[in-house]
Amino acid sequence: MKTIVFSALFITVAVFSWAAEWETYEVIDKLLTISEPGEPVIYENFVIFTAKSDLRRVGVAFAHENFSTIYWYRHLLITQDPLDAPIPPGKKVPDPYKESGLQFYVYQVPENINMLEYRLVINGLWTIDPVNLRTRRDPASGLTWSLLSIPPRQKIHDPLKGLPKGLNFLFKGPPGETVTVAGNFNGWDPFMYELKEDPAGVYSTIIPLPPGTYQYVFFLKGQRYLDIYNSRRAYSREGNAVSEIVIQ
C-alpha cells in the first residue's frame, strides 16, 4: 500500500504539470492498479491508454477530432525502496524512482461521444491499437480505426445541487484520512475547510458562497487533487491546474 501512496505523490509532482484534465485522486488510483500494458481502461468519463515503456514514442489521435491532435504518452515512474545503508562520500545518490514498464495517456471523453474511434502513432508509424481487437475500416479513407465503446454515463454528483445553501463538495478516497478543500474563496488556505467522512471513504462538505466564479482543489496528505465531478478547469496564478465553478 505504501508503494501506491508514494507513487501517487510522485505523479502529482512529475505529471500534473501537463495533465490538467485528469488529476483527480480517483483516476490516479485507477492508473496505479494497472500493472502491465493492455486494452484501454474506462473510468467515469476518462479512458486510460497504456503501452510498453520501451517503445520510443507513442501517441493517440481521435476521429471525432479529425486526427488533428496527437496526444503523446508519458512514462509512469514508481518509487524504489530507499537504501538503508549510508551512501559513502563521493558516491552518486541513487535515483529514487524507476520505470514501471508503462507509458500512458489519460483522455477525457466528450459528453456526446459513445463510440471512441482512434489510431495510434507508435515510433512514428500510424497504426491500430495492438491490444484492442475491435476495429472497423473507414470507407472514406480506407484506413482501419480502433473502436472503444463508451458506456452510458451514470448520474454523478453535481456541486451546484447544494445551492442555495452552498456549494456541495464531494471527494472519494481512502477511508480514515483528512481531506480538505481550498480555493480563491478562502485565500487557498488548505486547513480551513475539512470535509466530513460519511460513509467510509466518502468525504463531503457544503460551503455557503455568494454568486461568482470560484476556483478550488482538494488536499489529501499534502497533495492537490481536482474535482472529478466538475470537468471545468482553469489555472491559478502559479500555473497549477484547478477546478472552476460558477454560481449564478
mmCIF file of C-alpha atoms in Angstrom, residues 6-233:
data_model
loop_
_atom_site.group_PDB
_atom_site.id
_atom_site.type_symbol
_atom_site.label_atom_id
_atom_site.label_comp_id
_atom_site.label_asym_id
_atom_site.label_seq_id
_atom_site.Cartn_x
_atom_site.Cartn_y
_atom_site.Cartn_z
ATOM 1 C CA PHE A 6 4.369 7.156 -2.702
ATOM 2 C CA SER A 7 3.830 6.588 -6.431
ATOM 3 C CA ALA A 8 0.801 8.840 -6.315
ATOM 4 C CA LEU A 9 2.849 11.539 -4.632
ATOM 5 C CA PHE A 10 5.458 11.389 -7.371
ATOM 6 C CA ILE A 11 2.857 11.525 -10.122
ATOM 7 C CA THR A 12 1.480 14.668 -8.504
ATOM 8 C CA VAL A 13 4.855 16.363 -8.875
ATOM 9 C CA ALA A 14 6.058 14.981 -12.180
ATOM 10 C CA VAL A 15 2.930 14.514 -14.262
ATOM 11 C CA PHE A 16 0.354 17.017 -13.115
ATOM 12 C CA SER A 17 2.084 19.939 -14.735
ATOM 13 C CA TRP A 18 0.721 18.676 -18.064
ATOM 14 C CA ALA A 19 -2.268 16.504 -17.104
ATOM 15 C CA ALA A 20 -4.700 19.286 -16.323
ATOM 16 C CA GLU A 21 -7.844 17.381 -17.222
ATOM 17 C CA TRP A 22 -7.496 14.256 -15.118
ATOM 18 C CA GLU A 23 -5.508 14.908 -11.957
ATOM 19 C CA THR A 24 -8.149 13.558 -9.596
ATOM 20 C CA TYR A 25 -7.483 11.081 -6.823
ATOM 21 C CA GLU A 26 -9.851 8.527 -8.347
ATOM 22 C CA VAL A 27 -8.165 8.483 -11.760
ATOM 23 C CA ILE A 28 -4.672 8.317 -10.255
ATOM 24 C CA ASP A 29 -5.734 5.452 -8.003
ATOM 25 C CA LYS A 30 -7.149 3.604 -11.036
ATOM 26 C CA LEU A 31 -3.968 4.214 -13.025
ATOM 27 C CA LEU A 32 -1.812 2.763 -10.267
ATOM 28 C CA THR A 33 -3.763 -0.514 -10.342
ATOM 29 C CA ILE A 34 -2.602 -1.175 -13.923
ATOM 30 C CA SER A 35 0.402 -3.496 -13.734
ATOM 31 C CA GLU A 36 1.062 -4.050 -17.447
ATOM 32 C CA PRO A 37 0.031 -2.588 -20.815
ATOM 33 C CA GLY A 38 -3.380 -3.686 -22.016
ATOM 34 C CA GLU A 39 -6.556 -2.575 -23.716
ATOM 35 C CA PRO A 40 -7.855 0.878 -22.768
ATOM 36 C CA VAL A 41 -9.358 1.205 -19.294
ATOM 37 C CA ILE A 42 -12.547 3.244 -18.895
ATOM 38 C CA TYR A 43 -13.149 5.060 -15.613
ATOM 39 C CA GLU A 44 -16.023 7.539 -15.275
ATOM 40 C CA ASN A 45 -15.607 9.818 -18.320
ATOM 41 C CA PHE A 46 -11.889 9.098 -18.724
ATOM 42 C CA VAL A 47 -10.019 6.495 -20.774
ATOM 43 C CA ILE A 48 -6.539 5.329 -19.747
ATOM 44 C CA PHE A 49 -4.371 4.229 -22.694
ATOM 45 C CA THR A 50 -1.203 2.254 -21.922
ATOM 46 C CA ALA A 51 1.821 0.922 -23.798
ATOM 47 C CA LYS A 52 5.190 -0.639 -23.012
ATOM 48 C CA SER A 53 7.730 1.840 -21.724
ATOM 49 C CA ASP A 54 10.459 0.561 -24.076
ATOM 50 C CA LEU A 55 8.639 1.960 -27.119
ATOM 51 C CA ARG A 56 10.397 5.126 -28.233
ATOM 52 C CA ARG A 57 7.266 7.268 -28.614
ATOM 53 C CA VAL A 58 3.547 6.535 -28.555
ATOM 54 C CA GLY A 59 0.601 8.846 -29.193
ATOM 55 C CA VAL A 60 -3.144 8.593 -29.739
ATOM 56 C CA ALA A 61 -5.442 10.604 -32.034
ATOM 57 C CA PHE A 62 -9.220 10.532 -32.450
ATOM 58 C CA ALA A 63 -11.625 10.501 -35.390
ATOM 59 C CA HIS A 64 -14.037 12.989 -33.800
ATOM 60 C CA GLU A 65 -11.135 15.465 -33.790
ATOM 61 C CA ASN A 66 -10.251 14.569 -37.407
ATOM 62 C CA PHE A 67 -6.961 13.147 -36.079
ATOM 63 C CA SER A 68 -5.707 16.733 -35.890
ATOM 64 C CA THR A 69 -4.105 16.361 -32.449
ATOM 65 C CA ILE A 70 -1.754 13.628 -31.285
ATOM 66 C CA TYR A 71 -1.763 13.110 -27.527
ATOM 67 C CA TRP A 72 1.618 11.748 -26.516
ATOM 68 C CA TYR A 73 2.006 9.152 -23.796
ATOM 69 C CA ARG A 74 4.107 9.762 -20.682
ATOM 70 C CA HIS A 75 6.221 7.308 -18.716
ATOM 71 C CA LEU A 76 4.892 6.178 -15.349
ATOM 72 C CA LEU A 77 7.632 6.122 -12.718
ATOM 73 C CA ILE A 78 7.334 4.415 -9.351
ATOM 74 C CA THR A 79 9.380 4.768 -6.184
ATOM 75 C CA GLN A 80 12.179 2.412 -5.293
ATOM 76 C CA ASP A 81 12.747 1.178 -1.760
ATOM 77 C CA PRO A 82 15.262 3.510 -0.090
ATOM 78 C CA LEU A 83 18.677 2.133 0.753
ATOM 79 C CA ASP A 84 19.196 1.602 4.465
ATOM 80 C CA ALA A 85 22.981 1.755 4.242
ATOM 81 C CA PRO A 86 24.592 5.219 4.251
ATOM 82 C CA ILE A 87 25.941 6.456 0.935
ATOM 83 C CA PRO A 88 29.742 6.805 1.011
ATOM 84 C CA PRO A 89 31.152 10.286 0.320
ATOM 85 C CA GLY A 90 31.644 10.915 -3.367
ATOM 86 C CA LYS A 91 29.210 8.221 -4.433
ATOM 87 C CA LYS A 92 26.219 9.155 -6.589
ATOM 88 C CA VAL A 93 22.886 9.181 -4.805
ATOM 89 C CA PRO A 94 20.681 6.516 -6.446
ATOM 90 C CA ASP A 95 17.617 7.661 -8.354
ATOM 91 C CA PRO A 96 14.598 7.253 -6.035
ATOM 92 C CA TYR A 97 12.360 6.371 -8.990
ATOM 93 C CA LYS A 98 12.326 3.561 -11.521
ATOM 94 C CA GLU A 99 10.410 2.675 -14.670
ATOM 95 C CA SER A 100 7.108 0.908 -14.072
ATOM 96 C CA GLY A 101 7.190 -0.692 -17.521
ATOM 97 C CA LEU A 102 4.284 1.522 -18.599
ATOM 98 C CA GLN A 103 3.722 4.682 -20.519
ATOM 99 C CA PHE A 104 0.225 6.108 -20.618
ATOM 100 C CA TYR A 105 -2.219 8.819 -21.623
ATOM 101 C CA VAL A 106 -5.475 9.719 -19.883
ATOM 102 C CA TYR A 107 -8.164 11.135 -22.192
ATOM 103 C CA GLN A 108 -11.345 12.849 -21.065
ATOM 104 C CA VAL A 109 -14.163 11.705 -23.358
ATOM 105 C CA PRO A 110 -16.556 14.448 -24.551
ATOM 106 C CA GLU A 111 -20.141 14.049 -23.348
ATOM 107 C CA ASN A 112 -21.581 13.475 -26.836
ATOM 108 C CA ILE A 113 -19.247 10.558 -27.675
ATOM 109 C CA ASN A 114 -20.443 6.983 -27.098
ATOM 110 C CA MET A 115 -18.027 5.288 -29.514
ATOM 111 C CA LEU A 116 -14.386 6.330 -29.431
ATOM 112 C CA GLU A 117 -12.662 5.822 -32.813
ATOM 113 C CA TYR A 118 -8.916 6.277 -32.743
ATOM 114 C CA ARG A 119 -5.494 5.402 -34.147
ATOM 115 C CA LEU A 120 -2.086 5.230 -32.517
ATOM 116 C CA VAL A 121 1.274 6.595 -33.569
ATOM 117 C CA ILE A 122 3.968 4.128 -32.462
ATOM 118 C CA ASN A 123 7.592 5.054 -33.154
ATOM 119 C CA GLY A 124 6.478 7.379 -35.942
ATOM 120 C CA LEU A 125 4.089 4.951 -37.678
ATOM 121 C CA TRP A 126 0.294 5.291 -37.716
ATOM 122 C CA THR A 127 -1.423 2.045 -36.736
ATOM 123 C CA ILE A 128 -4.354 0.488 -34.910
ATOM 124 C CA ASP A 129 -4.166 -0.250 -31.204
ATOM 125 C CA PRO A 130 -2.396 -3.654 -30.991
ATOM 126 C CA VAL A 131 -4.084 -4.536 -27.678
ATOM 127 C CA ASN A 132 -7.624 -3.619 -28.773
ATOM 128 C CA LEU A 133 -9.126 -6.225 -31.100
ATOM 129 C CA ARG A 134 -12.202 -4.184 -32.039
ATOM 130 C CA THR A 135 -11.694 -2.277 -35.301
ATOM 131 C CA ARG A 136 -13.533 -1.004 -38.368
ATOM 132 C CA ARG A 137 -12.451 0.073 -41.827
ATOM 133 C CA ASP A 138 -13.313 3.653 -42.689
ATOM 134 C CA PRO A 139 -14.737 3.615 -46.253
ATOM 135 C CA ALA A 140 -13.763 7.217 -46.967
ATOM 136 C CA SER A 141 -10.078 6.934 -46.118
ATOM 137 C CA GLY A 142 -9.579 3.194 -46.447
ATOM 138 C CA LEU A 143 -7.866 3.190 -43.054
ATOM 139 C CA THR A 144 -8.652 0.870 -40.179
ATOM 140 C CA TRP A 145 -9.629 2.506 -36.897
ATOM 141 C CA SER A 146 -9.643 1.079 -33.403
ATOM 142 C CA LEU A 147 -13.004 1.239 -31.607
ATOM 143 C CA LEU A 148 -13.899 1.618 -27.945
ATOM 144 C CA SER A 149 -17.498 1.636 -26.725
ATOM 145 C CA ILE A 150 -18.155 4.219 -24.023
ATOM 146 C CA PRO A 151 -20.862 3.040 -21.604
ATOM 147 C CA PRO A 152 -23.743 5.364 -20.712
ATOM 148 C CA ARG A 153 -22.724 7.942 -18.148
ATOM 149 C CA GLN A 154 -24.109 7.343 -14.710
ATOM 150 C CA LYS A 155 -25.720 10.290 -12.989
ATOM 151 C CA ILE A 156 -22.967 11.818 -10.921
ATOM 152 C CA HIS A 157 -22.684 14.303 -8.114
ATOM 153 C CA ASP A 158 -23.223 17.972 -9.026
ATOM 154 C CA PRO A 159 -21.530 20.535 -6.732
ATOM 155 C CA LEU A 160 -24.255 23.074 -7.585
ATOM 156 C CA LYS A 161 -27.005 20.821 -6.196
ATOM 157 C CA GLY A 162 -26.243 22.197 -2.733
ATOM 158 C CA LEU A 163 -27.492 25.664 -3.694
ATOM 159 C CA PRO A 164 -28.856 27.937 -2.323
ATOM 160 C CA LYS A 165 -27.382 26.540 0.900
ATOM 161 C CA GLY A 166 -23.909 26.432 -0.644
ATOM 162 C CA LEU A 167 -21.506 24.550 -2.909
ATOM 163 C CA ASN A 168 -21.603 20.819 -2.201
ATOM 164 C CA PHE A 169 -18.055 19.437 -2.360
ATOM 165 C CA LEU A 170 -17.592 15.649 -2.606
ATOM 166 C CA PHE A 171 -14.355 13.632 -2.622
ATOM 167 C CA LYS A 172 -13.856 9.866 -2.693
ATOM 168 C CA GLY A 173 -10.624 8.402 -1.375
ATOM 169 C CA PRO A 174 -9.107 6.018 1.159
ATOM 170 C CA PRO A 175 -11.052 5.780 4.433
ATOM 171 C CA GLY A 176 -9.878 7.355 7.651
ATOM 172 C CA GLU A 177 -8.000 10.269 6.106
ATOM 173 C CA THR A 178 -8.187 14.047 6.452
ATOM 174 C CA VAL A 179 -9.468 15.731 3.281
ATOM 175 C CA THR A 180 -9.778 19.497 2.903
ATOM 176 C CA VAL A 181 -10.852 21.901 0.164
ATOM 177 C CA ALA A 182 -9.279 25.269 -0.581
ATOM 178 C CA GLY A 183 -9.817 27.915 -3.214
ATOM 179 C CA ASN A 184 -9.980 31.588 -4.024
ATOM 180 C CA PHE A 185 -12.931 31.781 -1.619
ATOM 181 C CA ASN A 186 -10.609 31.302 1.396
ATOM 182 C CA GLY A 187 -7.233 32.521 0.174
ATOM 183 C CA TRP A 188 -6.224 28.949 -0.740
ATOM 184 C CA ASP A 189 -5.916 28.018 2.928
ATOM 185 C CA PRO A 190 -5.618 24.173 2.901
ATOM 186 C CA PHE A 191 -6.613 23.845 6.573
ATOM 187 C CA MET A 192 -9.790 25.924 6.903
ATOM 188 C CA TYR A 193 -12.447 23.613 5.417
ATOM 189 C CA GLU A 194 -12.243 19.937 6.353
ATOM 190 C CA LEU A 195 -14.672 17.505 4.706
ATOM 191 C CA LYS A 196 -16.632 15.084 6.876
ATOM 192 C CA GLU A 197 -16.365 11.366 6.159
ATOM 193 C CA ASP A 198 -19.680 9.511 5.810
ATOM 194 C CA PRO A 199 -19.791 6.710 4.737
ATOM 195 C CA ALA A 200 -16.229 5.360 4.825
ATOM 196 C CA GLY A 201 -14.109 6.803 2.020
ATOM 197 C CA VAL A 202 -16.688 9.442 1.036
ATOM 198 C CA TYR A 203 -15.932 12.985 2.177
ATOM 199 C CA SER A 204 -18.222 15.991 1.778
ATOM 200 C CA THR A 205 -18.981 19.480 2.975
ATOM 201 C CA ILE A 206 -21.232 22.388 1.993
ATOM 202 C CA ILE A 207 -19.725 25.881 1.929
ATOM 203 C CA PRO A 208 -22.072 28.898 1.611
ATOM 204 C CA LEU A 209 -20.804 31.231 -1.112
ATOM 205 C CA PRO A 210 -22.317 34.231 -2.939
ATOM 206 C CA PRO A 211 -22.672 34.340 -6.753
ATOM 207 C CA GLY A 212 -19.334 34.400 -8.526
ATOM 208 C CA THR A 213 -16.597 32.345 -10.179
ATOM 209 C CA TYR A 214 -14.650 30.090 -7.856
ATOM 210 C CA GLN A 215 -11.500 28.044 -8.285
ATOM 211 C CA TYR A 216 -10.602 25.233 -5.900
ATOM 212 C CA VAL A 217 -8.735 21.975 -5.266
ATOM 213 C CA PHE A 218 -8.886 19.199 -2.694
ATOM 214 C CA PHE A 219 -5.977 18.304 -0.408
ATOM 215 C CA LEU A 220 -5.125 14.791 0.755
ATOM 216 C CA LYS A 221 -1.817 14.073 2.518
ATOM 217 C CA GLY A 222 -0.472 17.413 1.332
ATOM 218 C CA GLN A 223 -1.203 16.746 -2.346
ATOM 219 C CA ARG A 224 -3.595 18.701 -4.581
ATOM 220 C CA TYR A 225 -6.400 16.979 -6.491
ATOM 221 C CA LEU A 226 -9.017 18.271 -8.913
ATOM 222 C CA ASP A 227 -12.744 17.579 -8.637
ATOM 223 C CA ILE A 228 -13.711 14.537 -10.722
ATOM 224 C CA TYR A 229 -17.361 15.671 -10.597
ATOM 225 C CA ASN A 230 -16.605 19.043 -12.177
ATOM 226 C CA SER A 231 -14.962 18.938 -15.616
ATOM 227 C CA ARG A 232 -14.382 22.690 -15.835
ATOM 228 C CA ARG A 233 -10.684 23.550 -15.460
#
